[in-house]
PDB file of C-alpha atoms in Angstrom:
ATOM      1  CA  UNK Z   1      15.923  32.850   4.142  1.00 47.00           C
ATOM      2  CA  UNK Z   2      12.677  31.970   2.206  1.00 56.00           C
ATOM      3  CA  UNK Z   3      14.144  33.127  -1.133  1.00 50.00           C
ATOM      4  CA  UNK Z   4      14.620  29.416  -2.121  1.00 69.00           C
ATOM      5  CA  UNK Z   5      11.409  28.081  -1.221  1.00 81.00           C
ATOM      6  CA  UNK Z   6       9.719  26.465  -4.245  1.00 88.00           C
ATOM      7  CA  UNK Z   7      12.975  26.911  -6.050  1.00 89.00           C
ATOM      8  CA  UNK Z   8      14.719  24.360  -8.275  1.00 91.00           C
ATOM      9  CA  UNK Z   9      18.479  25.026  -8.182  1.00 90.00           C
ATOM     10  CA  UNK Z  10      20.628  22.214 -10.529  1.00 90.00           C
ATOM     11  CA  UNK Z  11      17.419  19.705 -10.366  1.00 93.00           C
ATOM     12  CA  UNK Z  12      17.367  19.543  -6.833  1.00 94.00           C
ATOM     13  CA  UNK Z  13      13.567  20.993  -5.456  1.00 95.00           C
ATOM     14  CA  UNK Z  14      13.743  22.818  -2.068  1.00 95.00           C
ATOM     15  CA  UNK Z  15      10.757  22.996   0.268  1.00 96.00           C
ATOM     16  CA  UNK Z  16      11.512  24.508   3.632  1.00 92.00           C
ATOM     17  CA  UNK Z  17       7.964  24.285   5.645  1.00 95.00           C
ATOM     18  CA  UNK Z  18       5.846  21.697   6.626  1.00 96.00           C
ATOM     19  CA  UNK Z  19       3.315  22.450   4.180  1.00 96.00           C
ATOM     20  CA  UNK Z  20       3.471  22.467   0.275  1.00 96.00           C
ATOM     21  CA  UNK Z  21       0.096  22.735  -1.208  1.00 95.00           C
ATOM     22  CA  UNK Z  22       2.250  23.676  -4.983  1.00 95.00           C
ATOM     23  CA  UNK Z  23       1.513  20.334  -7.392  1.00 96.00           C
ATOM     24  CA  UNK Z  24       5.014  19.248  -9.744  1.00 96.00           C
ATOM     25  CA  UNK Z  25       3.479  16.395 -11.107  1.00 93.00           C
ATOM     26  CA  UNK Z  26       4.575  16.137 -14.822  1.00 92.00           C
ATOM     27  CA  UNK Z  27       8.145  18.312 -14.222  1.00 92.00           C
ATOM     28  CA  UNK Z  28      10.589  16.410 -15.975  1.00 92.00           C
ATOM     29  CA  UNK Z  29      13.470  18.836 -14.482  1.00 93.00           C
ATOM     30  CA  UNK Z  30      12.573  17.867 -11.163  1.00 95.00           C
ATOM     31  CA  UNK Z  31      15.572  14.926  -9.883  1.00 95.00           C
ATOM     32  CA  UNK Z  32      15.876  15.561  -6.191  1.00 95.00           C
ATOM     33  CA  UNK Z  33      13.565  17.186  -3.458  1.00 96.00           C
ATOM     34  CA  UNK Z  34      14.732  18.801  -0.132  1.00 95.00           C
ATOM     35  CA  UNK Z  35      12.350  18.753   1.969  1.00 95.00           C
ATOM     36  CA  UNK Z  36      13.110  18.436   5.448  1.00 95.00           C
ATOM     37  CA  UNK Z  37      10.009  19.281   7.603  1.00 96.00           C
ATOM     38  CA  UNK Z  38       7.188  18.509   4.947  1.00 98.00           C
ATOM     39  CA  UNK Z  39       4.711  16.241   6.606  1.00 98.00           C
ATOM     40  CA  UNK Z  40       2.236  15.362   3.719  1.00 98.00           C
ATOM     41  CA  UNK Z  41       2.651  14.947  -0.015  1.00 98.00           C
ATOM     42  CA  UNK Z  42      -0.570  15.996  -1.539  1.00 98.00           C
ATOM     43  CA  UNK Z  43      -2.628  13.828  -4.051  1.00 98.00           C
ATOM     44  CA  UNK Z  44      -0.506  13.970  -7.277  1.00 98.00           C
ATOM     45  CA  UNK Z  45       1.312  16.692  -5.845  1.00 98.00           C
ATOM     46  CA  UNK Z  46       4.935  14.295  -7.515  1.00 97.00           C
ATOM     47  CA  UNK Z  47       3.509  12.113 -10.028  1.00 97.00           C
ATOM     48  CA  UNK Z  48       4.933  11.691 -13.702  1.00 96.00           C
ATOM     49  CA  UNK Z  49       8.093  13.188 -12.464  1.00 96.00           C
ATOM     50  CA  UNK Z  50      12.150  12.347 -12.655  1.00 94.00           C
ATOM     51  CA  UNK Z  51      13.171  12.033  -9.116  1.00 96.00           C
ATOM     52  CA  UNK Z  52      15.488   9.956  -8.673  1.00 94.00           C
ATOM     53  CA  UNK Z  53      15.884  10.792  -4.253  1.00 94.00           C
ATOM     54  CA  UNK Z  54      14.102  12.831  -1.968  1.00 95.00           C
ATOM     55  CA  UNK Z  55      15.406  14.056   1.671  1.00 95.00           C
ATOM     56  CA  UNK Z  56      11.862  14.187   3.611  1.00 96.00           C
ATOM     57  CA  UNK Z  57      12.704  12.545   7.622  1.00 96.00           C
ATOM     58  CA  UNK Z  58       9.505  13.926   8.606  1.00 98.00           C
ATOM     59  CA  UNK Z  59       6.861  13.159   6.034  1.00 98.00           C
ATOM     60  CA  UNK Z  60       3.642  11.526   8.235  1.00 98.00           C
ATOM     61  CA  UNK Z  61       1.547  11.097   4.949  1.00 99.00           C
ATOM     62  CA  UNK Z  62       1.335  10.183   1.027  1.00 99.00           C
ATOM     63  CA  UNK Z  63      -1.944  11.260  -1.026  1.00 98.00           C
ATOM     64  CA  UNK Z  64      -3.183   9.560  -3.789  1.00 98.00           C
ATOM     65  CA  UNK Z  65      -0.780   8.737  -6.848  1.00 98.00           C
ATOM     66  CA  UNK Z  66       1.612  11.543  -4.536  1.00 98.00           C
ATOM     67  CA  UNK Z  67       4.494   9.714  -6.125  1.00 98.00           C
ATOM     68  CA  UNK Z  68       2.802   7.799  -8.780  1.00 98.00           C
ATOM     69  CA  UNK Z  69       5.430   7.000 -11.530  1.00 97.00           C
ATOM     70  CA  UNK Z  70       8.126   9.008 -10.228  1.00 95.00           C
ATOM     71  CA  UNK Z  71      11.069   6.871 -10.875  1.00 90.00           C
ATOM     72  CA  UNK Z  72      11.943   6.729  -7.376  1.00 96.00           C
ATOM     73  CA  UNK Z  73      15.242   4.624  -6.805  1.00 94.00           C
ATOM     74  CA  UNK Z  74      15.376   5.197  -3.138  1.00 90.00           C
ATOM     75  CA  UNK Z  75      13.430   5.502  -0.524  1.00 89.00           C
ATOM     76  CA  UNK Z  76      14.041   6.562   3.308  1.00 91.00           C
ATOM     77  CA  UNK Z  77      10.580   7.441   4.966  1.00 96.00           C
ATOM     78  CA  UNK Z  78      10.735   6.662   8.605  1.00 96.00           C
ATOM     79  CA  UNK Z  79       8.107   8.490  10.272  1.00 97.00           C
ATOM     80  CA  UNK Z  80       5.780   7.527   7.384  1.00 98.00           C
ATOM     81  CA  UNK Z  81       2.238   6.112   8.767  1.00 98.00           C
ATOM     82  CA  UNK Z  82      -0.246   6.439   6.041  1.00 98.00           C
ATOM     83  CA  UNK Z  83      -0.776   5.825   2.207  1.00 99.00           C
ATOM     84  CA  UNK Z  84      -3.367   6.255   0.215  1.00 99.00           C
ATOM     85  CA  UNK Z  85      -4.114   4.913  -3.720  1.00 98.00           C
ATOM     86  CA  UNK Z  86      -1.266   5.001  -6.043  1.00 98.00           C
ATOM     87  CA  UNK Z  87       1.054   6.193  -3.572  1.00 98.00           C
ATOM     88  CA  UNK Z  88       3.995   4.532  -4.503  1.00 98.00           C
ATOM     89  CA  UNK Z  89       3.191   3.003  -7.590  1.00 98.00           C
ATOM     90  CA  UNK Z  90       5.542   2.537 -10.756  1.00 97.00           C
ATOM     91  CA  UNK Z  91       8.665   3.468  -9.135  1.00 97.00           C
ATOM     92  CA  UNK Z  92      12.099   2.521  -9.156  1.00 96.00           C
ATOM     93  CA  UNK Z  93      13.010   1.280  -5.578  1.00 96.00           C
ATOM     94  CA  UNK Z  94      14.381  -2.361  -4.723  1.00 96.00           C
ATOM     95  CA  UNK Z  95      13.991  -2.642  -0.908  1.00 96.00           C
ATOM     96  CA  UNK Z  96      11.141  -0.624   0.933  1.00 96.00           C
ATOM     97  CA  UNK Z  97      11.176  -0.618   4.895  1.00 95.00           C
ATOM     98  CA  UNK Z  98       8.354   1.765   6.234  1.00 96.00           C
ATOM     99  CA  UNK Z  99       9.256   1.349  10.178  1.00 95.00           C
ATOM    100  CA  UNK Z 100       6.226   3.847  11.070  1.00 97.00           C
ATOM    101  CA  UNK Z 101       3.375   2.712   8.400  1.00 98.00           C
ATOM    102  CA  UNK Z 102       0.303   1.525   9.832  1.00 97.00           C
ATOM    103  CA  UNK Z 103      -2.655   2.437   7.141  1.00 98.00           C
ATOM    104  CA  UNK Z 104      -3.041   1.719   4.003  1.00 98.00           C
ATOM    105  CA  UNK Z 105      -6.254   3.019   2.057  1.00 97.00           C
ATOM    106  CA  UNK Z 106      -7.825   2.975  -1.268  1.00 97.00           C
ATOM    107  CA  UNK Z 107      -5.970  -0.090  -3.225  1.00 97.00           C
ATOM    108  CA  UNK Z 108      -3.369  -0.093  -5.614  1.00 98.00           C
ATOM    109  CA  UNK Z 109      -0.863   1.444  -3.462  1.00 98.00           C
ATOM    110  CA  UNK Z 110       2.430   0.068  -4.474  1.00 98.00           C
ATOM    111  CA  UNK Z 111       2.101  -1.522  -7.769  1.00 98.00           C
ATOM    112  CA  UNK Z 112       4.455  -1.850 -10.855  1.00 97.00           C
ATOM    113  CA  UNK Z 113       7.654  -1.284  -9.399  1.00 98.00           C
ATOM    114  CA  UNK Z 114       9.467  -4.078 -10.753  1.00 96.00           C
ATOM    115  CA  UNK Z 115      12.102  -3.479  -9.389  1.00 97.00           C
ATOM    116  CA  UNK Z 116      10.646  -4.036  -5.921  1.00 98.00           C
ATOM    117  CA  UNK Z 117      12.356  -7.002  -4.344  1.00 97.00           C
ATOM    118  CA  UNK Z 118      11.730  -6.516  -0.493  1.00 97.00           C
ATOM    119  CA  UNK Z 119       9.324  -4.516   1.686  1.00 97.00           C
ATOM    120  CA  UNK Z 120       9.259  -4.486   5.874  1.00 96.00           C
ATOM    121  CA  UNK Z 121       6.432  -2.459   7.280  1.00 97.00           C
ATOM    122  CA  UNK Z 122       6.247  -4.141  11.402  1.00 95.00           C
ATOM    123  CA  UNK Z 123       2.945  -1.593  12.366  1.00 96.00           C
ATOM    124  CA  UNK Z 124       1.403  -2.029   9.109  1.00 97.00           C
ATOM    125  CA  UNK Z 125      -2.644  -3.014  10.582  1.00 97.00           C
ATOM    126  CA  UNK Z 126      -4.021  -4.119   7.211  1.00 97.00           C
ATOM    127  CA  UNK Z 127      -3.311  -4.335   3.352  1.00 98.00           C
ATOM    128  CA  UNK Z 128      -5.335  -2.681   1.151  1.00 97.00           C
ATOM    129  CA  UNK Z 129      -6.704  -4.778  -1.730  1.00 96.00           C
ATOM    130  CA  UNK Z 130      -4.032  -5.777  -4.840  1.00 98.00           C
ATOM    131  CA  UNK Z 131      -1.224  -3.710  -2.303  1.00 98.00           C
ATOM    132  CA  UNK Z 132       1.199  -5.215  -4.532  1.00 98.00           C
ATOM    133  CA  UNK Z 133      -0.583  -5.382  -7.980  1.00 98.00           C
ATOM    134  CA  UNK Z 134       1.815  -6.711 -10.460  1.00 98.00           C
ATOM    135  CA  UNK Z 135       5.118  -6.360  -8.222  1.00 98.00           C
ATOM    136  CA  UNK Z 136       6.787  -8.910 -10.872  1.00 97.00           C
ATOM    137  CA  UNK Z 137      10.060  -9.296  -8.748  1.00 98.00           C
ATOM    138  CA  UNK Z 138       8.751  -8.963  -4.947  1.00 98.00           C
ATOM    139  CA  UNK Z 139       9.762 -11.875  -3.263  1.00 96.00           C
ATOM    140  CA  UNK Z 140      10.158 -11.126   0.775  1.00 97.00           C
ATOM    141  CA  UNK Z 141       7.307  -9.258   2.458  1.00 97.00           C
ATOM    142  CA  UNK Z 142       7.314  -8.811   6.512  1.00 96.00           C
ATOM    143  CA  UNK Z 143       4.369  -7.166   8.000  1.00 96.00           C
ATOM    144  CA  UNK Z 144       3.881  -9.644  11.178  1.00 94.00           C
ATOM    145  CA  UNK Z 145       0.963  -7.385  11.854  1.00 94.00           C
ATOM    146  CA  UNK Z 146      -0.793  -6.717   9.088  1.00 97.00           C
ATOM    147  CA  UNK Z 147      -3.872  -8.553   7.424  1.00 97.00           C
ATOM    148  CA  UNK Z 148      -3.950  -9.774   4.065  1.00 97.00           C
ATOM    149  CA  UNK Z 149      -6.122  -8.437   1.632  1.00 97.00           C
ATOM    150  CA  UNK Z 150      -7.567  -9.702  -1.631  1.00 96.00           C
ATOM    151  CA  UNK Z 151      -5.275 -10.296  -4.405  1.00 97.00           C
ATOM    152  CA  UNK Z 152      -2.422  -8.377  -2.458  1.00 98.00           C
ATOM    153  CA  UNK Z 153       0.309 -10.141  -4.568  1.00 98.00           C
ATOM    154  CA  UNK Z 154      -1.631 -10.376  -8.017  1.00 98.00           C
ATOM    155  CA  UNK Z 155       0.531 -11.574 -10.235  1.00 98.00           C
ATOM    156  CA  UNK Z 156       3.292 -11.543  -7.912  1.00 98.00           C
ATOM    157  CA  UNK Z 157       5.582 -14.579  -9.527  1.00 95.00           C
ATOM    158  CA  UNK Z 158       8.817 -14.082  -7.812  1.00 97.00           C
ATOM    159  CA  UNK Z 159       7.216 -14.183  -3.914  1.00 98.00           C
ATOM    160  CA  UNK Z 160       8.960 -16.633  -1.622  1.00 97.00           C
ATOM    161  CA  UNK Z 161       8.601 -15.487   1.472  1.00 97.00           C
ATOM    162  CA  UNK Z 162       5.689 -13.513   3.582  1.00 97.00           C
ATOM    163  CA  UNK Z 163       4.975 -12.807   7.010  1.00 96.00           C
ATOM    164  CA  UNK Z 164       1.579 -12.057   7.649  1.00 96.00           C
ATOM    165  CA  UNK Z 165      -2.005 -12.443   8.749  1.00 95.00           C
ATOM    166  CA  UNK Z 166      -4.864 -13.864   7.521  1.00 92.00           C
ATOM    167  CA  UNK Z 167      -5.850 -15.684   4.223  1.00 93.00           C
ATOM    168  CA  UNK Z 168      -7.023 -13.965   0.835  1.00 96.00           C
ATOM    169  CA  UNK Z 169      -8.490 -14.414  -2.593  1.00 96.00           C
ATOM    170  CA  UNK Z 170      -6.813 -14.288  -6.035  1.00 97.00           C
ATOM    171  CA  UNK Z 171      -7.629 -14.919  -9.451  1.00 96.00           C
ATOM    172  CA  UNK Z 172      -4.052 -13.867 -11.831  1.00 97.00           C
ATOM    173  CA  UNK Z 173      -2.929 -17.470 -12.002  1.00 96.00           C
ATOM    174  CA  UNK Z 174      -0.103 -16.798 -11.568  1.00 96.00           C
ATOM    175  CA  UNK Z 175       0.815 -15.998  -7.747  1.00 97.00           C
ATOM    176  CA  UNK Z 176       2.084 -18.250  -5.241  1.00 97.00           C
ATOM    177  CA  UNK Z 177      -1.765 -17.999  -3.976  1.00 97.00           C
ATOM    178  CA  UNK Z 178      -3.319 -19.114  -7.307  1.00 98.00           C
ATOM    179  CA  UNK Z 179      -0.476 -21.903  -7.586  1.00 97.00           C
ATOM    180  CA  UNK Z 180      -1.281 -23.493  -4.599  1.00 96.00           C
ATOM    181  CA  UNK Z 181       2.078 -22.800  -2.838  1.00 96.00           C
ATOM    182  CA  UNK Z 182       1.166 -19.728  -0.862  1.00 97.00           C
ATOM    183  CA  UNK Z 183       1.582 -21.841   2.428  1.00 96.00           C
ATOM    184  CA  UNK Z 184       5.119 -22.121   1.230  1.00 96.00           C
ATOM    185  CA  UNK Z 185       5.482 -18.524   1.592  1.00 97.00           C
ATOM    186  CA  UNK Z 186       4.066 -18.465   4.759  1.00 96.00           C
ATOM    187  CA  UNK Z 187       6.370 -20.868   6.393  1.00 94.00           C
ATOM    188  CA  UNK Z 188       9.506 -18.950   4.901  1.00 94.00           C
ATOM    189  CA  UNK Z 189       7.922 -16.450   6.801  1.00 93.00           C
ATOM    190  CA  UNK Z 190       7.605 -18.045  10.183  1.00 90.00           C
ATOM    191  CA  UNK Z 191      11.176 -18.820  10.152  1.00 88.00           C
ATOM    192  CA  UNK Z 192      12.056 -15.353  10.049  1.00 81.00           C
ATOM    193  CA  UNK Z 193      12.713 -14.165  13.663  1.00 70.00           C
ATOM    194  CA  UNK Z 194      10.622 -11.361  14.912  1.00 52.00           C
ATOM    195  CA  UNK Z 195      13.297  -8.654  15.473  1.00 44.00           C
ATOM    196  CA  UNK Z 196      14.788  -9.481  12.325  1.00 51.00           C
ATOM    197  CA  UNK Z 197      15.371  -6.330  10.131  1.00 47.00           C
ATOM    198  CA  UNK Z 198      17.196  -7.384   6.544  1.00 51.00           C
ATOM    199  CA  UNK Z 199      19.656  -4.364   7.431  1.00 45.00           C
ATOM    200  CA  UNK Z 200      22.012  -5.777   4.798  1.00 44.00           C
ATOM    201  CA  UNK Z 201      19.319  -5.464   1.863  1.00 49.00           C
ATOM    202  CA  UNK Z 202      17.632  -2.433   2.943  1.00 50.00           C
ATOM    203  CA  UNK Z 203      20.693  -0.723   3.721  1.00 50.00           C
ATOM    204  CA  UNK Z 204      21.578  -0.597   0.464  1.00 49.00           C
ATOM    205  CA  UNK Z 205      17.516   1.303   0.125  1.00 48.00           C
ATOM    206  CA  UNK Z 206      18.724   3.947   2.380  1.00 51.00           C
ATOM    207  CA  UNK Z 207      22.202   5.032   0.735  1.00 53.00           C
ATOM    208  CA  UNK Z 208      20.603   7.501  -1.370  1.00 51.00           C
ATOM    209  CA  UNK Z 209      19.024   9.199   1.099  1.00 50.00           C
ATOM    210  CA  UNK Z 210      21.567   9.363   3.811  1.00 53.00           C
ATOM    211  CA  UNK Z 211      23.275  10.452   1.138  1.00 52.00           C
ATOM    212  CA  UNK Z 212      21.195  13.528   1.374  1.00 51.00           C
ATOM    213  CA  UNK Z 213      21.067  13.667   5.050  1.00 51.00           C
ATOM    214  CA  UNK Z 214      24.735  13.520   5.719  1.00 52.00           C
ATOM    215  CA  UNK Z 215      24.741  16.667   2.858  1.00 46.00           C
ATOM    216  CA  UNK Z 216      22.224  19.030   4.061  1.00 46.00           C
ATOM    217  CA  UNK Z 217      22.062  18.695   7.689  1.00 48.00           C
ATOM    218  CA  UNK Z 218      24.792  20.133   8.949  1.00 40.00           C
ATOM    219  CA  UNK Z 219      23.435  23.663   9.081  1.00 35.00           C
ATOM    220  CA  UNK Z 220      23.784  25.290   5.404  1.00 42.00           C
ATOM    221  CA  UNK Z 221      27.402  24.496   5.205  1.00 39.00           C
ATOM    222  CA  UNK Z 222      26.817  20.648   4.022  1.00 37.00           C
ATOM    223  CA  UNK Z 223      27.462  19.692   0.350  1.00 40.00           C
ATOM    224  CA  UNK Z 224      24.426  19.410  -2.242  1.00 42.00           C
ATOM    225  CA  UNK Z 225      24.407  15.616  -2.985  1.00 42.00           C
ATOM    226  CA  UNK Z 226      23.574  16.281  -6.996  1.00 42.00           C
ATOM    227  CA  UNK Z 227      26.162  14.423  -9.034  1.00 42.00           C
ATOM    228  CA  UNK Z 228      29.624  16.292  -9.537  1.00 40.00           C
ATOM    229  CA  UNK Z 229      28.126  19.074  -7.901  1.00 38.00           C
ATOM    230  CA  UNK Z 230      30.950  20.548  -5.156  1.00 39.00           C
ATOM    231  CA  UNK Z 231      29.448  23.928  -4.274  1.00 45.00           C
ATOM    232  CA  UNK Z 232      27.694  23.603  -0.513  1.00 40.00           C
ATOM    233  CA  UNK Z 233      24.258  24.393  -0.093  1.00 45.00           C
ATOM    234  CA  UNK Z 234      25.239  28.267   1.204  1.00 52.00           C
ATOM    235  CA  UNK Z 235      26.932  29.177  -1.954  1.00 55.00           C
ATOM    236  CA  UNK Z 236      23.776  27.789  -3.793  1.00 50.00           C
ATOM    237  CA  UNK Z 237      21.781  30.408  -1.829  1.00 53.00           C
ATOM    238  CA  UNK Z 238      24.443  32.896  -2.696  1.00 59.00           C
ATOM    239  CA  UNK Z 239      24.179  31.858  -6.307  1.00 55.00           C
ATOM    240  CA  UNK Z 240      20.687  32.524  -6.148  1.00 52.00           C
ATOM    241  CA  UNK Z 241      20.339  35.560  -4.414  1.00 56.00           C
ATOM    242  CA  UNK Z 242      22.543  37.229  -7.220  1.00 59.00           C
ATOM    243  CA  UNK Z 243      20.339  35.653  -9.642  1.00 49.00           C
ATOM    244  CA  UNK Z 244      16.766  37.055  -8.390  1.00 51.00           C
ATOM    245  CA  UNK Z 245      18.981  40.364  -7.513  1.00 50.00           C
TER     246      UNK Z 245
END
């Protein structure tokens, strides 16, 4: 049924095709999306929203500022392979692994979250300039691929360890770069082995959304993950249908 599409039932968004060209930025009502074949978020198609988790296995790409200030605690994207501007900036997340990420364009893609203590992204080809802009709490980054870009990890105090290529300019005076102890980082880095995933940190990333998976995938019949909520997904369609009849 398509009846549901575009609907929000008990703060939860569904979106049942690939496509969504509909923009929510600025819906305050908006906690949870369910979106399990969208492949792109469009350019500020979530930003200034509430959501707090999002259920999207196959998204490929995010637009600019797609999820700019959403509030995001967790975040599960692992077919993910391209971000632009603003992407993930001012969110809520503490560990970040993008297994599938390889571009990065614009700048300012992940910046005042925080919260943000860890990212992994092992295909990621290049940073885009200040990546990390004012990441306050970011101390791990693993990217054995990727090139470093200028001021990356501006103002960055917290960062201990990085594994990456390539050298960079800064100017907060404040990051390990602008401190002189960037090669610190660097050797932290080196002593992380190459398969090495921090499961036990990012695990904790991906609760939320498994969360959602282990609700919705089974068919209709799985539970809806919002809090206290104890109707399954079919009787929310049911509950609907009676509504718009």
């Amino acid at each position: 049924q398509e009846a549901d599409e575009g609907k929000i039932i008990e703060k939860c968004l569904i979106l049942k095709n690939e496509a969504c060209d509909t923009k929510y930025g600025g819906d305050k009502q908006i906690e949870y999306v369910y979106a399990p074949l969208l492949k792109c978020v469009r350019s500020y198609q979530f930003r200034e929203t509430s959501i707090k988790k999002v259920y999207m296995p196959n998204l490929q790409k995010i637009g600019l500022c797609g999820f700019y200030n959403s509030k995001m605690q967790y975040v599960d994207f692992p077919l993910l392979g391209e971000i632009d501007t603003h992407a993930l900036s001012g969110n809520s997340f503490k560990y970040l692994d993008l297994p599938r990420l390889v571009y990065s364009t614009g700048s300012y893609n992940i910046v005042e979250c925080s919260h943000l203590l860890t990212f992994q992204a092992p295909l990621l080809e290049k940073f885009a300039d200040l990546f990390f802009y004012n990441c306050g709490n970011l101390h791990t980054v693993v990217a054995p691929k990727s090139i470093l870009s200028d001021k990356i990890f501006y103002k960055c105090d917290k960062l201990k360890t990085v594994l990456a290529i390539g050298n960079f300019i800064c100017s907060c005076s404040r990051c390990p770069k602008c401190l002189g102890t960037f090669d610190q980082c660097l050797k932290r880095g080196q002593r992380i082995p190459a398969q090495e995933k921090l499961v036990d940190k990012l695990e904790q990333s991906r609760k939320g959304s498994q969360t959602i998976r282990k609700l919705y995938l089974k068919q209709e019949r799985c539970k809806v993950f919002v809090s206290g909520l104890s109707s399954t997904f079919q009787e929310m369609q049911e509950m609907l249908d009676q509504k718009l009849g």
